[in-house]
CSV table of C-alpha atoms in Angstrom, one decimal:
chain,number,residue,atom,x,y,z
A,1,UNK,CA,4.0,21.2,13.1
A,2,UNK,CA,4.5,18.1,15.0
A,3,UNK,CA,3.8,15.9,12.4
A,4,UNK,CA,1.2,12.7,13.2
A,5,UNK,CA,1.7,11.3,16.8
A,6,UNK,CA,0.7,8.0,17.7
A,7,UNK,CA,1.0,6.2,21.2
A,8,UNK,CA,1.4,4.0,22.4
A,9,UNK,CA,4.7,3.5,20.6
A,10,UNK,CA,5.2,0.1,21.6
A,11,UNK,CA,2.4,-2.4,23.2
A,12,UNK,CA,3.1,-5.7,24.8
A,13,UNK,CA,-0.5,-7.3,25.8
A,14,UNK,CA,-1.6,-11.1,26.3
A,15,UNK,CA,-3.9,-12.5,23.7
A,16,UNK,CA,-7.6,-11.5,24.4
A,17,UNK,CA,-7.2,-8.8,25.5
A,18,UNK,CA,-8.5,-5.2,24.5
A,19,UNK,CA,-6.1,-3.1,22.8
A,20,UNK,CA,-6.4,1.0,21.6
A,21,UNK,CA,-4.2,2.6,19.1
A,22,UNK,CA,-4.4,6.6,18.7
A,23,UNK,CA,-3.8,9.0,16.2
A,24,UNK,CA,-3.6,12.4,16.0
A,25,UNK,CA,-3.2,13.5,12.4
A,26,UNK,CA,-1.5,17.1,11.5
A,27,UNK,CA,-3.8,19.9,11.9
A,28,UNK,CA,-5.7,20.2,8.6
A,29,UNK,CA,-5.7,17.6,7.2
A,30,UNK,CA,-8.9,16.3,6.1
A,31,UNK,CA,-8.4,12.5,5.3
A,32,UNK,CA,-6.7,9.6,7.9
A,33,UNK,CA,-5.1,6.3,7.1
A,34,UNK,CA,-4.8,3.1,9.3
A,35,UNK,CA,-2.2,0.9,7.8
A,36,UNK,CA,-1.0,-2.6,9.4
A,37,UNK,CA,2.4,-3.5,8.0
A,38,UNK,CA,4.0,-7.3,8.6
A,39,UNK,CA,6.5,-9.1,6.9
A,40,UNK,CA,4.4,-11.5,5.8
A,41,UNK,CA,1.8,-9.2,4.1
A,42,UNK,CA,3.6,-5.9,3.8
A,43,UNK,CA,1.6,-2.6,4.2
A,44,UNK,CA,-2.0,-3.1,4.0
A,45,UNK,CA,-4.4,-0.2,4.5
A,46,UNK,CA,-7.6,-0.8,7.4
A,47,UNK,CA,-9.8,2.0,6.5
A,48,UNK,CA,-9.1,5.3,6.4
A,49,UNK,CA,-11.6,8.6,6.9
A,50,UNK,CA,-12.5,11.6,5.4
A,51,UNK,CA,-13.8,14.3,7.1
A,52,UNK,CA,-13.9,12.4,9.9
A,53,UNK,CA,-16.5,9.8,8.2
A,54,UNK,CA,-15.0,6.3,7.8
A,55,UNK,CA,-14.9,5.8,4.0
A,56,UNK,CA,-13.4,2.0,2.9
A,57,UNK,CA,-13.6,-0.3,5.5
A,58,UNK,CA,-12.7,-3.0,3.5
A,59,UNK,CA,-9.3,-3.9,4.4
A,60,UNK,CA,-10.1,-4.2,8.3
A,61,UNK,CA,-9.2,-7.8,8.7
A,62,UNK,CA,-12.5,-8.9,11.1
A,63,UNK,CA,-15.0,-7.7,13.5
A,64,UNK,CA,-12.0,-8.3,15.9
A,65,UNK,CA,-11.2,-4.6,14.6
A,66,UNK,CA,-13.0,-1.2,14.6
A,67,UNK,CA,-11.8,1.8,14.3
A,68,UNK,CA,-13.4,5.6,15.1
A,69,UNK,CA,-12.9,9.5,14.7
A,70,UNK,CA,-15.1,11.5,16.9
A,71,UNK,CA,-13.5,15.0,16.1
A,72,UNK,CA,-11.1,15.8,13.0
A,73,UNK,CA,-7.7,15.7,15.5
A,74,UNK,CA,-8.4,12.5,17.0
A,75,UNK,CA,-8.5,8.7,16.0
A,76,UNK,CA,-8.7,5.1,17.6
A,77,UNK,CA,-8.0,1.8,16.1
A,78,UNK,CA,-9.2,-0.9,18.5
A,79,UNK,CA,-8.7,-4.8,18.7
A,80,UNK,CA,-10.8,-6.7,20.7
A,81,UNK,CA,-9.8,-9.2,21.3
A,82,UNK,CA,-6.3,-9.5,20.4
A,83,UNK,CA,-4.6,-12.9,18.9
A,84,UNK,CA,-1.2,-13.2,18.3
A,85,UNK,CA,-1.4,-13.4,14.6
A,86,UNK,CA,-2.4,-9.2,15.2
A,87,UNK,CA,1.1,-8.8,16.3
A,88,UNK,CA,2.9,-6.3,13.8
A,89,UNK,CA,3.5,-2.3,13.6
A,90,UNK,CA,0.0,-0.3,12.8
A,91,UNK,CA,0.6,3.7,11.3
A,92,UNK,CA,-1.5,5.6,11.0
A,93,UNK,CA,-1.1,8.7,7.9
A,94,UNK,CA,-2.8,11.9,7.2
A,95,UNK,CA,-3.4,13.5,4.1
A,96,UNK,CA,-4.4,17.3,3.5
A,97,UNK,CA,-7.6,15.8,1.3
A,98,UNK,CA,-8.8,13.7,-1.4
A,99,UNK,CA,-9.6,16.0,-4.1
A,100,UNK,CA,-6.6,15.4,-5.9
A,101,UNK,CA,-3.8,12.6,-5.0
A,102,UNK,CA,-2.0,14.0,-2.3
A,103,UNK,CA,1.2,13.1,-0.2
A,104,UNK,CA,0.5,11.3,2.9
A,105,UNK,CA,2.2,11.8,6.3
A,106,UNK,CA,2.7,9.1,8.2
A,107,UNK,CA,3.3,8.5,12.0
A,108,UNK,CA,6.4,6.8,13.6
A,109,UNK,CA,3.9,3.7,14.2
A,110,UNK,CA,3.0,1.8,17.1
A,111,UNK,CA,4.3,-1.4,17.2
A,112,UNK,CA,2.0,-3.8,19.2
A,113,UNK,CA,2.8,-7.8,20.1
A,114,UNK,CA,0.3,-10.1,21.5
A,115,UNK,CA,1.9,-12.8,23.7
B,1,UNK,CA,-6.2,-3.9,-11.8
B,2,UNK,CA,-3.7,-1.7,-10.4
B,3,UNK,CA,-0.6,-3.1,-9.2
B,4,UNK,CA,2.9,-2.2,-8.0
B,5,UNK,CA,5.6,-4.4,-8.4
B,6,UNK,CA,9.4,-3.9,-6.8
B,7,UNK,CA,11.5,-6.7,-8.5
B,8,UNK,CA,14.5,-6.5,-6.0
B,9,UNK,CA,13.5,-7.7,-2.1
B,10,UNK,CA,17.1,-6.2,-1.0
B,11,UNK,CA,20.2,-4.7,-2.7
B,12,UNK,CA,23.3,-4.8,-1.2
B,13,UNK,CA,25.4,-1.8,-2.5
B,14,UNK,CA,28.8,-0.1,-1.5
B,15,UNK,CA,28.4,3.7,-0.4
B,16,UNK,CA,29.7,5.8,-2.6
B,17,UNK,CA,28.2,3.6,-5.7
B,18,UNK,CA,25.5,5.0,-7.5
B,19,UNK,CA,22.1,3.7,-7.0
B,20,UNK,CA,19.1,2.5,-8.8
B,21,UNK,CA,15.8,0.3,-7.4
B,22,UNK,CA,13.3,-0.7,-9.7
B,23,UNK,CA,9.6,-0.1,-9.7
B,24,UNK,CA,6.9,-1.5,-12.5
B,25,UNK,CA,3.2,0.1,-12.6
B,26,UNK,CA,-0.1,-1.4,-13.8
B,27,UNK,CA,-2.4,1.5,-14.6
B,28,UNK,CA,-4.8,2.4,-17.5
B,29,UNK,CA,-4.7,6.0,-17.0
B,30,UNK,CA,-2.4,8.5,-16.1
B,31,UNK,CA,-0.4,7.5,-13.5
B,32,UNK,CA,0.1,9.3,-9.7
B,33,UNK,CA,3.5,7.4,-8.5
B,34,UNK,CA,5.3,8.3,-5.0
B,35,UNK,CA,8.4,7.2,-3.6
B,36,UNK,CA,8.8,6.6,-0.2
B,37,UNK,CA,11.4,5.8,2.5
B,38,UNK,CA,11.6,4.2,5.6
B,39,UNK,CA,14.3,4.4,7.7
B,40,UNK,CA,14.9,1.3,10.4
B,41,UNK,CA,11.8,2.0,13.6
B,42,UNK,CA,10.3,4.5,11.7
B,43,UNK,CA,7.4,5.9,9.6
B,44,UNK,CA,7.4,6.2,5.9
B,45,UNK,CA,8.5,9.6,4.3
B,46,UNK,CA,7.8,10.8,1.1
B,47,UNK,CA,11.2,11.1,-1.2
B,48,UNK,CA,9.6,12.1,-4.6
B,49,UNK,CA,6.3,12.3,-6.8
B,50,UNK,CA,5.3,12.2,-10.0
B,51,UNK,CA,2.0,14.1,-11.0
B,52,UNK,CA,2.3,14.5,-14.3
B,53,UNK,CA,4.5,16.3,-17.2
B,54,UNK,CA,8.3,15.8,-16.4
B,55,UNK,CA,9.6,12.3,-17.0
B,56,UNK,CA,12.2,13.2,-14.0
B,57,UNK,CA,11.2,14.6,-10.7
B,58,UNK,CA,13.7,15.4,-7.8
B,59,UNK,CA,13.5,14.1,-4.7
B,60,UNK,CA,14.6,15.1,-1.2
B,61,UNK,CA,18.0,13.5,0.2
B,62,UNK,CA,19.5,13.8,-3.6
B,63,UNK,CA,17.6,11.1,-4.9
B,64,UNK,CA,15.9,11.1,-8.6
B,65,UNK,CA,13.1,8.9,-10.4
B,66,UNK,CA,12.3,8.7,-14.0
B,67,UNK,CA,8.6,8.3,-15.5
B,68,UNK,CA,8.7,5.9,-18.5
B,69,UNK,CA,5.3,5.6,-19.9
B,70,UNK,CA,6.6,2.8,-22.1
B,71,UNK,CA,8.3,0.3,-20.1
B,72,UNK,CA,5.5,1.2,-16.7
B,73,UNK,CA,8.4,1.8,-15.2
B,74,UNK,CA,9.2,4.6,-12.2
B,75,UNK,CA,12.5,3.8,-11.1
B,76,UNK,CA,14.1,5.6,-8.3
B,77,UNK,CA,18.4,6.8,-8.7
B,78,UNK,CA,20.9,8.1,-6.6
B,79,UNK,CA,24.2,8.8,-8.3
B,80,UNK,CA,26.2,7.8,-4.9
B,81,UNK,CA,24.7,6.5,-2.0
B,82,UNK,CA,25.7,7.5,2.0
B,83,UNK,CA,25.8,5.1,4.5
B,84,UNK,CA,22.6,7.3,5.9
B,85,UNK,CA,20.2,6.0,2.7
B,86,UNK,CA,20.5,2.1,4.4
B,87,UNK,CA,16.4,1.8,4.5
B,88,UNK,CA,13.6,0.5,2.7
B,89,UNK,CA,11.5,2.0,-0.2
B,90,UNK,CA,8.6,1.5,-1.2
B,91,UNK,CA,6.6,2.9,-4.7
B,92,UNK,CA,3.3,3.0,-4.7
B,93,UNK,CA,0.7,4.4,-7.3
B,94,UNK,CA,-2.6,5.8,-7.0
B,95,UNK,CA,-5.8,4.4,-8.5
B,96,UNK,CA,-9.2,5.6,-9.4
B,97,UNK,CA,-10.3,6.4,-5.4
B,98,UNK,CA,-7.1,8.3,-5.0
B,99,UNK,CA,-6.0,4.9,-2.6
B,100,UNK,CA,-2.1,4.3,-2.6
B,101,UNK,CA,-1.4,0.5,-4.1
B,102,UNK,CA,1.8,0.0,-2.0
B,103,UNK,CA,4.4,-2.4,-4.0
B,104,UNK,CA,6.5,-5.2,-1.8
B,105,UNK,CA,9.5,-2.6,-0.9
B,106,UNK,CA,13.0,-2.8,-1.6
B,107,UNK,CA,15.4,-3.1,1.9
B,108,UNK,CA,18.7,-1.0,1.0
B,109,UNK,CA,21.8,-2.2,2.4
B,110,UNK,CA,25.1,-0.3,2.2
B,111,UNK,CA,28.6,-1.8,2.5
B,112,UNK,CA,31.4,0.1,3.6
């Protein structure tokens, strides 16, 4: 298995402009994680989905951000628009499912910088 | 709440030396507790987990973490480190929705 990709792996954009993150978790797993990590505020999780449904929301930092899975293999996290202070290294992590605390596999992480 | 705590921001140890990084839990039931590791421009992989039973559980890369229900405490040994274990770790525990709480991580640096 090929483990979770993401791409871009790096991202240089100016601020306001749109920027798309993907994520394609491991093949059967059921649950996916977006996870924002800075020095400042360490890892923090975005929202993360279960059976492709987004489940908690709540750590999504504005309406700046939205994130979607339209089939179970496939994931966006978007930013639009993008401000500086976004700048840090977003993974995302997939988990085989939540009826029991499971490991979670995360991605090498796309680290994105807003000029 | 639940809560994660890593004391230690960064230890400095010389390879070869044994190892140990500290972890405190806040958790009113029985606890789920990872350790994870993340090497320099890369994601986070799982070293060890505790589920439940054992105090110790072994990890990948020869690494070992002991469950003490007393003290909260998880913390995470190696009897000698390699150069190769210079990364950061982070414990984590998981609460009542089966969500990680990530602690601060602890940035391991090897001398010579």
């Amino acid at each position: 298995d090929a483990g979770v990709i993401q791409s871009p792996r790096h991202e240089v954009t100016e601020m306001g402009q749109e920027v798309t993150l993907r994520c394609k978790p491991i093949s059967g797993h059921n649950s996916l994680f977006w996870y924002r990590q800075t020095m400042m505020r360490g890892l923090e999780l975005l929202i993360y989905f279960n059976n492709n449904v987004p489940i908690d929301d709540s750590g999504m930092p504005e309406d700046r951000f939205s994130a979607k899975m339209p089939n179970a293999s496939f994931s966006t996290l978007k930013i639009q628009p993008s401000e500086p202070r976004d700048s840090a290294v977003y993974f995302c992590a997939s988990e085989r499912g939540r009826e029991a605390p499971n490991e979670q596999f995360f991605g090498p992480g796309t680290r994105l910088t807003v000029l | 709440a639940q809560s994660v705590t890593q004391p230690d921001i960064r230890i400095t140890v010389s390879e070869g030396a044994s190892l140990e990084l500290r972890c405190n839990y806040s958790y009113g039931a029985t606890p789920y507790l990872f350790w994870y590791v993340q090497s320099p421009g890369q994601g986070l992989q799982l070293l060890l987990k505790y589920f439940s039973g054992d105090t110790q559980d072994q990890g990948i890369k020869g690494f070992e973490a002991e469950f003490k229900r007393s003290q909260s405490s998880f913390n995470l040994r190696k009897p000698s480190v390699h150069w190769s274990d210079a990364a950061e770790y982070f414990c984590a525990v998981v609460d009542q929705n089966y969500q990680l709480i990530w602690g601060a991580g602890t940035k391991l640096i090897i001398k010579p």
